[in-house]
Short mmCIF file of C-alpha atoms and ligand atoms in Angstrom, two decimals:
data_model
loop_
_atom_site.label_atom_id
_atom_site.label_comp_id
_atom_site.label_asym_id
_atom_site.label_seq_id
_atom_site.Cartn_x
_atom_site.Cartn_y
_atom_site.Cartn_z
CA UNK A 27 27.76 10.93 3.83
CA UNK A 28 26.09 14.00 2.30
CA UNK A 29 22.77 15.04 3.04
CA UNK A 30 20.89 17.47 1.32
CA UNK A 31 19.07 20.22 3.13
CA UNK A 32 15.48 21.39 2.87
CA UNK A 33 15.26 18.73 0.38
CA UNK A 34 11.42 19.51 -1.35
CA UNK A 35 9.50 15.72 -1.27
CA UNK A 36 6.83 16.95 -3.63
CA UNK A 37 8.49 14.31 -6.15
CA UNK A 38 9.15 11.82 -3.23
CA UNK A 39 5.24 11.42 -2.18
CA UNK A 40 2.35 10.19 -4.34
CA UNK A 41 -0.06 12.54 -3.19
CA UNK A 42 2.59 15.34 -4.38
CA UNK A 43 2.33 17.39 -1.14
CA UNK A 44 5.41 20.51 -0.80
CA UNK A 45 6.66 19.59 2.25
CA UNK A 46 10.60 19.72 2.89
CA UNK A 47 12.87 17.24 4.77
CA UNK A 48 15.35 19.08 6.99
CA UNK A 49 17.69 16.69 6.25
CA UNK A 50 17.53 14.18 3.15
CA UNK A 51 19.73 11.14 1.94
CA UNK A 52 19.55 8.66 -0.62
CA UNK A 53 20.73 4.75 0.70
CA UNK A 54 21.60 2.42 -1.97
CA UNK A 55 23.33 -0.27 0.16
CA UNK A 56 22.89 -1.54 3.28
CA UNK A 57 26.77 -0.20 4.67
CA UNK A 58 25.26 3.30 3.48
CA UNK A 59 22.13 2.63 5.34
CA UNK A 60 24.26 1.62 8.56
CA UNK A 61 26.36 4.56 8.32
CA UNK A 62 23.42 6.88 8.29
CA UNK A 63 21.85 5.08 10.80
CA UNK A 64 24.84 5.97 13.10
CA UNK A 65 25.19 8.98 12.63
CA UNK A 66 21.42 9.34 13.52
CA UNK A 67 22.12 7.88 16.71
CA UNK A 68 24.89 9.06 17.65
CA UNK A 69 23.50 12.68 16.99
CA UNK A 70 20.04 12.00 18.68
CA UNK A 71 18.06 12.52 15.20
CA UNK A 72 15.36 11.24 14.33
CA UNK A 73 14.99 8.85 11.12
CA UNK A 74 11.77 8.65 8.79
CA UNK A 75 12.00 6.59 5.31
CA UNK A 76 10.64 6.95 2.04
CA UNK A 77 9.70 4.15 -0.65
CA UNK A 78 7.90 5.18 -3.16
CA UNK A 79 6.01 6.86 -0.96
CA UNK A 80 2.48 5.99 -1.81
CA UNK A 81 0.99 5.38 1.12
CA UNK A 82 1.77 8.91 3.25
CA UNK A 83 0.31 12.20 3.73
CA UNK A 84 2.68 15.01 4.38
CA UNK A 85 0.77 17.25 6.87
CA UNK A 86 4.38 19.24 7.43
CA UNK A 87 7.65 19.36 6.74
CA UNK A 88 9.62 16.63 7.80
CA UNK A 89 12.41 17.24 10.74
CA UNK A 90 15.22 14.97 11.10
CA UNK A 91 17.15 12.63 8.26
CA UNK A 92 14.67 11.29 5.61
CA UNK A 93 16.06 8.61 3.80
CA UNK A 94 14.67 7.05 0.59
CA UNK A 95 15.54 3.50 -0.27
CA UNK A 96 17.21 2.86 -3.23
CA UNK A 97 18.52 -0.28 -2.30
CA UNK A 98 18.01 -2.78 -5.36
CA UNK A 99 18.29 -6.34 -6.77
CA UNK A 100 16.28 -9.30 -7.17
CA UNK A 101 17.60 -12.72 -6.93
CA UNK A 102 16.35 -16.39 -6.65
CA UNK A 103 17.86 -18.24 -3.51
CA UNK A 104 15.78 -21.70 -4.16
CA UNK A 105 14.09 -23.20 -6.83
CA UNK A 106 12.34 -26.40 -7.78
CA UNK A 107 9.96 -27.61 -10.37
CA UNK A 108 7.57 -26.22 -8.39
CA UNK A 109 8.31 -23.01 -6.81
CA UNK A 110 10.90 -20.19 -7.14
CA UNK A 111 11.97 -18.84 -4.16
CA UNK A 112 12.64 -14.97 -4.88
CA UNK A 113 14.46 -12.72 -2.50
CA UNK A 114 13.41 -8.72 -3.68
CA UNK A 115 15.47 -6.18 -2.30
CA UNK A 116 13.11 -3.51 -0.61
CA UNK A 117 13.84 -0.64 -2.39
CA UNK A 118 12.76 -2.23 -5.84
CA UNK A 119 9.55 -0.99 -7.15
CA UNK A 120 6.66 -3.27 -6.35
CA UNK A 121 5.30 -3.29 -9.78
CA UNK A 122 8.33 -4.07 -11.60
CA UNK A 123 9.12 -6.95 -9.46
CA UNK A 124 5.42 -8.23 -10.32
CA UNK A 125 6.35 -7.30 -14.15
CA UNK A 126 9.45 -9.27 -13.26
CA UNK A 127 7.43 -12.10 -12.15
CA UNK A 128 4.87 -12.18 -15.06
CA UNK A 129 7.49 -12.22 -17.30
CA UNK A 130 9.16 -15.68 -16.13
CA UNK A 131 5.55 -17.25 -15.75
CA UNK A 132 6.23 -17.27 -12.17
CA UNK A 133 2.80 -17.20 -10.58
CA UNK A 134 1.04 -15.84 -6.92
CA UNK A 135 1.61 -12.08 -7.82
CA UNK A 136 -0.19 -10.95 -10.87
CA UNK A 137 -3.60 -9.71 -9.19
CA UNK A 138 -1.37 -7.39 -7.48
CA UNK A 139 -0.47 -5.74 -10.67
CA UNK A 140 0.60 -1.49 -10.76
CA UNK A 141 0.27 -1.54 -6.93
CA UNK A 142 2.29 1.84 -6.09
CA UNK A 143 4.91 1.37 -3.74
CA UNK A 144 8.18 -0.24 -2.95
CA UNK A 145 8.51 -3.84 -1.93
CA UNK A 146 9.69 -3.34 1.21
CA UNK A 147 6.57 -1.39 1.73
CA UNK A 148 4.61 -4.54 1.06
CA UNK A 149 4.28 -6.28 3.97
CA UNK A 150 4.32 -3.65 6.64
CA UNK A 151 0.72 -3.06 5.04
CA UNK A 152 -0.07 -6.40 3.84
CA UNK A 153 -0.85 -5.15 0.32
CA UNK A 154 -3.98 -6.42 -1.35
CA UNK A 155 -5.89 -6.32 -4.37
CA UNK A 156 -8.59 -8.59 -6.58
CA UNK A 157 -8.54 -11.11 -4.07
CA UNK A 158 -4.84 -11.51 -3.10
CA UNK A 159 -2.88 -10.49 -0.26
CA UNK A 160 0.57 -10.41 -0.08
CA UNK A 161 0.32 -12.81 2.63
CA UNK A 162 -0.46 -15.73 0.47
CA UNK A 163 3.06 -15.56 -1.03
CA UNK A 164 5.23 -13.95 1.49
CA UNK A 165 7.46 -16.49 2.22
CA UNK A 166 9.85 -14.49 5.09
CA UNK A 167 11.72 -10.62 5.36
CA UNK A 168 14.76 -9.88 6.66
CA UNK A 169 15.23 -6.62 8.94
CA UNK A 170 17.50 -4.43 10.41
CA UNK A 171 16.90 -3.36 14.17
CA UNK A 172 17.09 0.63 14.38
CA UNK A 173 18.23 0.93 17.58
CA UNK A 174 20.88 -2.36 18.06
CA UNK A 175 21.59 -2.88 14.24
CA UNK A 176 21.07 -6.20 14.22
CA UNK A 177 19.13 -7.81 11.76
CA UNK A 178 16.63 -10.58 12.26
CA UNK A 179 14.11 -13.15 9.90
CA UNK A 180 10.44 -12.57 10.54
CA UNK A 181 8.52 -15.82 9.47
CA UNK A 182 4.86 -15.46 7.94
CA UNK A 183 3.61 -15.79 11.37
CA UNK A 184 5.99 -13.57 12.88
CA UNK A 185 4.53 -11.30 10.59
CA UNK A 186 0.95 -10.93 11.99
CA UNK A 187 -0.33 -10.22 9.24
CA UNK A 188 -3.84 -9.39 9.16
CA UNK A 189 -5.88 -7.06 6.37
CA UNK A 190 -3.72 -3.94 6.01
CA UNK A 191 -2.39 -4.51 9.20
CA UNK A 192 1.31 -6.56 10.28
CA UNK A 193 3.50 -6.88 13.28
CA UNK A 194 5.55 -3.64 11.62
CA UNK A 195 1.86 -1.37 11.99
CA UNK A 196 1.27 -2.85 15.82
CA UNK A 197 3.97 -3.26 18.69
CA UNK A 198 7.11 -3.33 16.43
CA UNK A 199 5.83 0.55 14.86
CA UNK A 200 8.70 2.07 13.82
CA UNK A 201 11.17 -0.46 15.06
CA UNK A 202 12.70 -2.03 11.99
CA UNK A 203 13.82 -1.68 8.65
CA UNK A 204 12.75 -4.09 6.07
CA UNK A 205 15.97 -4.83 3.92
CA UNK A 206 14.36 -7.77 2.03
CA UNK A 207 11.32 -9.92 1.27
CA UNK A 208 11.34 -13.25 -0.12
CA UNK A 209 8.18 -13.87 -2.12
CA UNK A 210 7.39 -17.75 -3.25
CA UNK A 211 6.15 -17.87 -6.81
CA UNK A 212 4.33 -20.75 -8.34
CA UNK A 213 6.07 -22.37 -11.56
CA UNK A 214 2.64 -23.66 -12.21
CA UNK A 215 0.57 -20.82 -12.40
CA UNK A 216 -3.62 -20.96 -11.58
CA UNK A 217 -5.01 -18.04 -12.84
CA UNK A 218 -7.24 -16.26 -9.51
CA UNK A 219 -10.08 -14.14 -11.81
CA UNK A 220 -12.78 -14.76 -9.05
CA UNK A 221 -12.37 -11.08 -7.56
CA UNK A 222 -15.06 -8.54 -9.01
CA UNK A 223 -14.89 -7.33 -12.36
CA UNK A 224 -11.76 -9.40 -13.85
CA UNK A 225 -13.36 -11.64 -15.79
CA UNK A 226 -15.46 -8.98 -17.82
CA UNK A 227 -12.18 -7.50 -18.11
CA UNK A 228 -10.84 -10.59 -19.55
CA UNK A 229 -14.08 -10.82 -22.03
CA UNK A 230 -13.27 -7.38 -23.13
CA UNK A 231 -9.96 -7.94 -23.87
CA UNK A 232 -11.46 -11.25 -25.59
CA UNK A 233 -9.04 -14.20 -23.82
CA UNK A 234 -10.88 -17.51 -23.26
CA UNK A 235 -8.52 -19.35 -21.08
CA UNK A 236 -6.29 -16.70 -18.98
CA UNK A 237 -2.78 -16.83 -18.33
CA UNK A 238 -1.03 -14.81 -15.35
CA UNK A 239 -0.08 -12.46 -18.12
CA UNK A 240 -3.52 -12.16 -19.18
CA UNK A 241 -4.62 -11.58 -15.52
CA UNK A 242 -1.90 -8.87 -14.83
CA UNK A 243 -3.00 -7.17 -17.99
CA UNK A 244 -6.78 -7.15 -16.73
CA UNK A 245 -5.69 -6.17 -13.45
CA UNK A 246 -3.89 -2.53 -15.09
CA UNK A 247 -6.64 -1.84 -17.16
CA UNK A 248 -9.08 -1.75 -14.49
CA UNK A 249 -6.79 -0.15 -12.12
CA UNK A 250 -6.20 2.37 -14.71
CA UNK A 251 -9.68 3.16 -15.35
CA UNK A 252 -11.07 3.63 -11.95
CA UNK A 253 -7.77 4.92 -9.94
CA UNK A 254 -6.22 7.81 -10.94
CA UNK A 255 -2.51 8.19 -11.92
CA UNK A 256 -0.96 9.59 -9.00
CA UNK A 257 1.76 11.11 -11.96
CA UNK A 258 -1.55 13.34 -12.99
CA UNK A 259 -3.62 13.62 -10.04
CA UNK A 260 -2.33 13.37 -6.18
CA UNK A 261 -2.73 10.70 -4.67
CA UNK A 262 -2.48 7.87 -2.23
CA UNK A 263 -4.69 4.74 -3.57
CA UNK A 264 -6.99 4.03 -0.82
CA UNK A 265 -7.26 6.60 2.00
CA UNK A 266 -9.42 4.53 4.51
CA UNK A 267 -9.74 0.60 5.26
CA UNK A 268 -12.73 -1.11 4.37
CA UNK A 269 -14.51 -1.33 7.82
CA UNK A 270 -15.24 -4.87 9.40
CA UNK A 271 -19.04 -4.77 11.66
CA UNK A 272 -20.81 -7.25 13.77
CA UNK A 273 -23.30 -9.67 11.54
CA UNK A 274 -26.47 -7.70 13.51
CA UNK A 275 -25.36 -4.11 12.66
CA UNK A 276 -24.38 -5.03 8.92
CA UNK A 277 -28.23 -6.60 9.41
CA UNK A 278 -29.68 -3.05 10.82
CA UNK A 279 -27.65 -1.55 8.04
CA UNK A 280 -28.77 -3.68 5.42
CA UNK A 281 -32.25 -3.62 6.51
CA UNK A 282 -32.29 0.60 5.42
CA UNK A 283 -30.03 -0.29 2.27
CA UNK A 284 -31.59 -3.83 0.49
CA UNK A 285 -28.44 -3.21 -1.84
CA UNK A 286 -25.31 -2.73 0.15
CA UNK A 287 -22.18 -4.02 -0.94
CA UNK A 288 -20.89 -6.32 1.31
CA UNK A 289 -18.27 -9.11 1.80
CA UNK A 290 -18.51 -12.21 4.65
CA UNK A 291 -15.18 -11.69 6.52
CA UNK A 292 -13.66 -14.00 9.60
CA UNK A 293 -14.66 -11.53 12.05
CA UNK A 294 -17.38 -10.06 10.53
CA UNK A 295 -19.04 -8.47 7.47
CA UNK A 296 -16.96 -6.06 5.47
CA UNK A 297 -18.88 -3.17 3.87
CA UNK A 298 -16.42 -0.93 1.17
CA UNK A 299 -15.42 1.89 2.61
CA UNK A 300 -16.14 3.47 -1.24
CA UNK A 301 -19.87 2.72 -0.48
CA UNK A 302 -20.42 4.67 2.63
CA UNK A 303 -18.32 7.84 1.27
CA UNK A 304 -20.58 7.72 -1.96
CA UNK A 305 -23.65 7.44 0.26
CA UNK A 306 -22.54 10.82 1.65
CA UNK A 307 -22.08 12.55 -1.13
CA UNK A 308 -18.39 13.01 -1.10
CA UNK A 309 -17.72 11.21 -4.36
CA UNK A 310 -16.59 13.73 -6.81
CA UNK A 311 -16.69 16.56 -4.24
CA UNK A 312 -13.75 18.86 -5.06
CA UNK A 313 -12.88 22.46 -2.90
CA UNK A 314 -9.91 24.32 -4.29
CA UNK A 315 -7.27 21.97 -4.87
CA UNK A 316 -8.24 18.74 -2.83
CA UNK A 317 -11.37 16.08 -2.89
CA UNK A 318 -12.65 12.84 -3.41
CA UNK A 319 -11.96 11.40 -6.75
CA UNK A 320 -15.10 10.93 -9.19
CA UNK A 321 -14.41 7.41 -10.14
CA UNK A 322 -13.49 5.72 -6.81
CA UNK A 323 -14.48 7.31 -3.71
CA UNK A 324 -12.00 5.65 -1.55
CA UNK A 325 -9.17 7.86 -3.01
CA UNK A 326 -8.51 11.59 -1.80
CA UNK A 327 -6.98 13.64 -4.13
CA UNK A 328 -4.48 16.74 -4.48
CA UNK A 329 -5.20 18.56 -7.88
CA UNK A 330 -2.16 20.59 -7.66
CA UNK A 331 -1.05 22.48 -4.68
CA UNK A 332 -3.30 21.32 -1.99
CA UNK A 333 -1.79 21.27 1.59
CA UNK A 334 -1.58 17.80 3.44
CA UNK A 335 -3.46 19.48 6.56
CA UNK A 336 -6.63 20.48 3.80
CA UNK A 337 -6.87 16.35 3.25
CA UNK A 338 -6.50 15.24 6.79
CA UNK A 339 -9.04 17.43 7.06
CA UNK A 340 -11.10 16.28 4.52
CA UNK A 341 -10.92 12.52 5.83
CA UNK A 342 -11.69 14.09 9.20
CA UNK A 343 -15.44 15.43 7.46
CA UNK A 344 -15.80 12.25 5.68
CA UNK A 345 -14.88 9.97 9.34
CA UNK A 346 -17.22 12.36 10.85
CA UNK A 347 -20.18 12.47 8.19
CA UNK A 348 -19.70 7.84 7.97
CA UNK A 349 -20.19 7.78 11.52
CA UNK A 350 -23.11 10.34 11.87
CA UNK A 351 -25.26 7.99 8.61
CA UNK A 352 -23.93 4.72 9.41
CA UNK A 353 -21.95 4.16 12.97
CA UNK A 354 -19.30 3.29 11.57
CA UNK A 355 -16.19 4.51 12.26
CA UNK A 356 -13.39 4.75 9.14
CA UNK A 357 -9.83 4.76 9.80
CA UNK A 358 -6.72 5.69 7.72
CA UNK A 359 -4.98 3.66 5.68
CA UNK A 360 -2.54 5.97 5.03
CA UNK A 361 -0.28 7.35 7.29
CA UNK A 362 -0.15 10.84 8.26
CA UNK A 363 3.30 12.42 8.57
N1 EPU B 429 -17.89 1.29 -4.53
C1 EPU B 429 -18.77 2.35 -4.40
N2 EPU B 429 -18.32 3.57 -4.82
C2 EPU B 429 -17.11 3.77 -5.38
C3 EPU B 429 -16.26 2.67 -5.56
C4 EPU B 429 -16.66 1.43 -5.11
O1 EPU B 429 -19.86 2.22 -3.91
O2 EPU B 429 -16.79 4.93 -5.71
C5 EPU B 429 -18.34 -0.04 -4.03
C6 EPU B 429 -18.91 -0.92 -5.10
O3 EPU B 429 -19.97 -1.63 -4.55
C7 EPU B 429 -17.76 -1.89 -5.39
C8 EPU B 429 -17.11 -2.01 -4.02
O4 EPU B 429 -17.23 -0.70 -3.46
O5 EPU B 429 -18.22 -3.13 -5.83
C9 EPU B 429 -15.66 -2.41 -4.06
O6 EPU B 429 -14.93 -1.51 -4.89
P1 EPU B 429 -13.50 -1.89 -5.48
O7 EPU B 429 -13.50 -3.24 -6.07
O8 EPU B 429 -13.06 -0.74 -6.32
O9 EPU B 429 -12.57 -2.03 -4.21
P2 EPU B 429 -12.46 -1.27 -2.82
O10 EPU B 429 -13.00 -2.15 -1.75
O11 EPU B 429 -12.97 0.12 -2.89
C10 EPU B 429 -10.17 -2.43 -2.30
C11 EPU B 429 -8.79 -2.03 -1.89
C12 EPU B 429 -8.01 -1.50 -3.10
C13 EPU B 429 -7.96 -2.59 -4.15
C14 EPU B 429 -9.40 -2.98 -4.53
C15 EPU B 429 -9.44 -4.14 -5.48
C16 EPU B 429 -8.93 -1.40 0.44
C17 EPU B 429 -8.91 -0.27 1.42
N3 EPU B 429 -8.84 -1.04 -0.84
O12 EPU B 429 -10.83 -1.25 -2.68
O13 EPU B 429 -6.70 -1.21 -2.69
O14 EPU B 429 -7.27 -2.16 -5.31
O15 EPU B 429 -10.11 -3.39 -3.33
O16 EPU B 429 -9.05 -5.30 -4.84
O17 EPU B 429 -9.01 -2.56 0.83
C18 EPU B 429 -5.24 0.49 -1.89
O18 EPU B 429 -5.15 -0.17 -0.86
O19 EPU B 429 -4.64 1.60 -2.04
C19 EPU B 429 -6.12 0.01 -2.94
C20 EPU B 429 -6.35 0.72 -4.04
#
């Protein structure tokens, strides 16, 4: 077991932040994993893990063993004429497994095309995009416990899964690591273009009757257009849920705004997040090296060598400014490190 020492992350983090890792180890197995995992123990150090990670802000450098999954392979345990039971190990690329996917005409994951991230990121956030969740394939995950080793099968309901939210973001925080997740794909695909702007998308790109590859395809070019590539520009997708209010203050609300966006929810109305920061002014707003991108104001962004303490900032002013206008309070999607 080797570690590297004040290992830089810029290339390990999405929003490109230079923040070291006191210690830093690459698993690509799961004996590797365990071995690290004891010697963590046994030492009294602390563990954090890396994915692709897309979905944290480095606010300073990172004490303890960082370890970045690496651990690969995709494999189908079940299959009928049906459905395709896939089991993706977590340290596969999310988008590549959906590419994967695509590829065999195996439906249920194409809407959550070029989604950064690692699969075994997936369901710890419950990722989600034009209208699909990863709860509406997820079929189980299998985990390792960090402190007894043991590893255990967490059912869809086990999960919790809720919008952004699972079991692995509430009481079992920090308690786990997910070693795989077994998506179930459809053999008989139905294309899902009811989400916002994917069927313009689909008349652009002039295709009548959609297939899942069709739909993916849609799915990257608007992605593409409106999000910016975190390879160019800094950044972590979506830095704030989409807030959930009662049916009377969405009323009060849209009673001053005739025209705000707004979606019926089980628990409430849900107003994008996007909406309220361009109602403040923040889209496009740029100091020094970090702001709010100009096509989607839901996404912070580092330009080059902004600190991770400048953004938490920044979401801090924008939390602030939502509440002052609107009463609502935003929280992070993203988690801060
Ligand atoms: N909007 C604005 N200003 C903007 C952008 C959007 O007012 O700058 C309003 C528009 O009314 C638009 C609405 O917000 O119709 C919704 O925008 P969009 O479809 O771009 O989606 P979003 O609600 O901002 C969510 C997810 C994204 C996901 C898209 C598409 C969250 C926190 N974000 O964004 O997920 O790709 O829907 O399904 O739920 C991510 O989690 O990192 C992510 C990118």
């Amino acid at each position: 077991m080797q570690f590297e020492i004040n290992k830089p992350l810029k290339d390990f983090n999405t929003f490109h932040i230079d923040a070291h890792a006191e210690k830093f180890i690459c698993v690509d197995n799961e004996k590797s994993l365990i071995e690290v995992l004891t010697f963590a123990k046994q030492s009294n150090t602390s563990t954090h893990f890396i994915g692709g990670g897309s979905n944290i802000l480095l606010t300073k450098n990172i004490e303890g063993i960082t370890i970045l999954n690496q651990i690969k392979g995709i494999h189908i345990i079940e299959e009928n004429e049906e459905f395709v039971l896939v089991n993706f190990s977590s340290g596969e690329n999310w988008h590549e497994c959906v590419l994967w996917a695509v590829s065999k005409n195996y439906g249920g994951v194409e809407n959550l095309s070029l989604i950064p991230g690692t699969i075994g990121a997936s369901p710890i956030q419950n990722i989600g995009a034009y209208g699909v969740e990863l709860k509406d394939v997820f079929h189980s995950l299998e985990a390792i416990n960090l402190k007894s080793f043991e590893k255990k099968i967490f059912t869809l309901e086990e999960c919790n899964f809720g919008y952004r939210d699972s079991i692995f973001k509430q009481h079992e925080k920090g308690n786990w690591f997910i070693l795989n997740v077994r998506i179930k794909l459809t053999k008989n695909p139905v294309c899902n273009i009811h989400y916002g702007n994917i069927k313009d998308e689909l008349l652009k790109m002039k295709v009548e009757t959609p297939c899942i590859q069709d739909v993916s395809k849609a799915v990257i070019n608007i992605r593409s257009s409106k999000l910016p590539n975190p390879d160019e520009i800094g950044n972590a997708g979506s830095f704030f849920k989409n807030p959930i209010v009662s049916l009377s203050h969405f009323e009060a609300l849209k009673s001053m705004y005739p025209a705000i966006p707004h979606f019926i929810a089980t628990n409430g109305v849900k107003i994008p997040a996007a909406w309220l920061i361009e109602k403040n002014n923040w889209k496009g707003f740029k100091k020094g090296d970090f702001g709010v991108h100009k096509n989607q104001a839901l996404v912070l962004v580092n330009y080059n060598n902004a600190k991770g303490n400048d953004i938490l900032e920044l979401s801090s002013h924008i939390i602030t400014s939502v509440q002052q206008t609107f009463n609502i309070t935003l929280e992070r999607e993203v988690n801060i490190w």
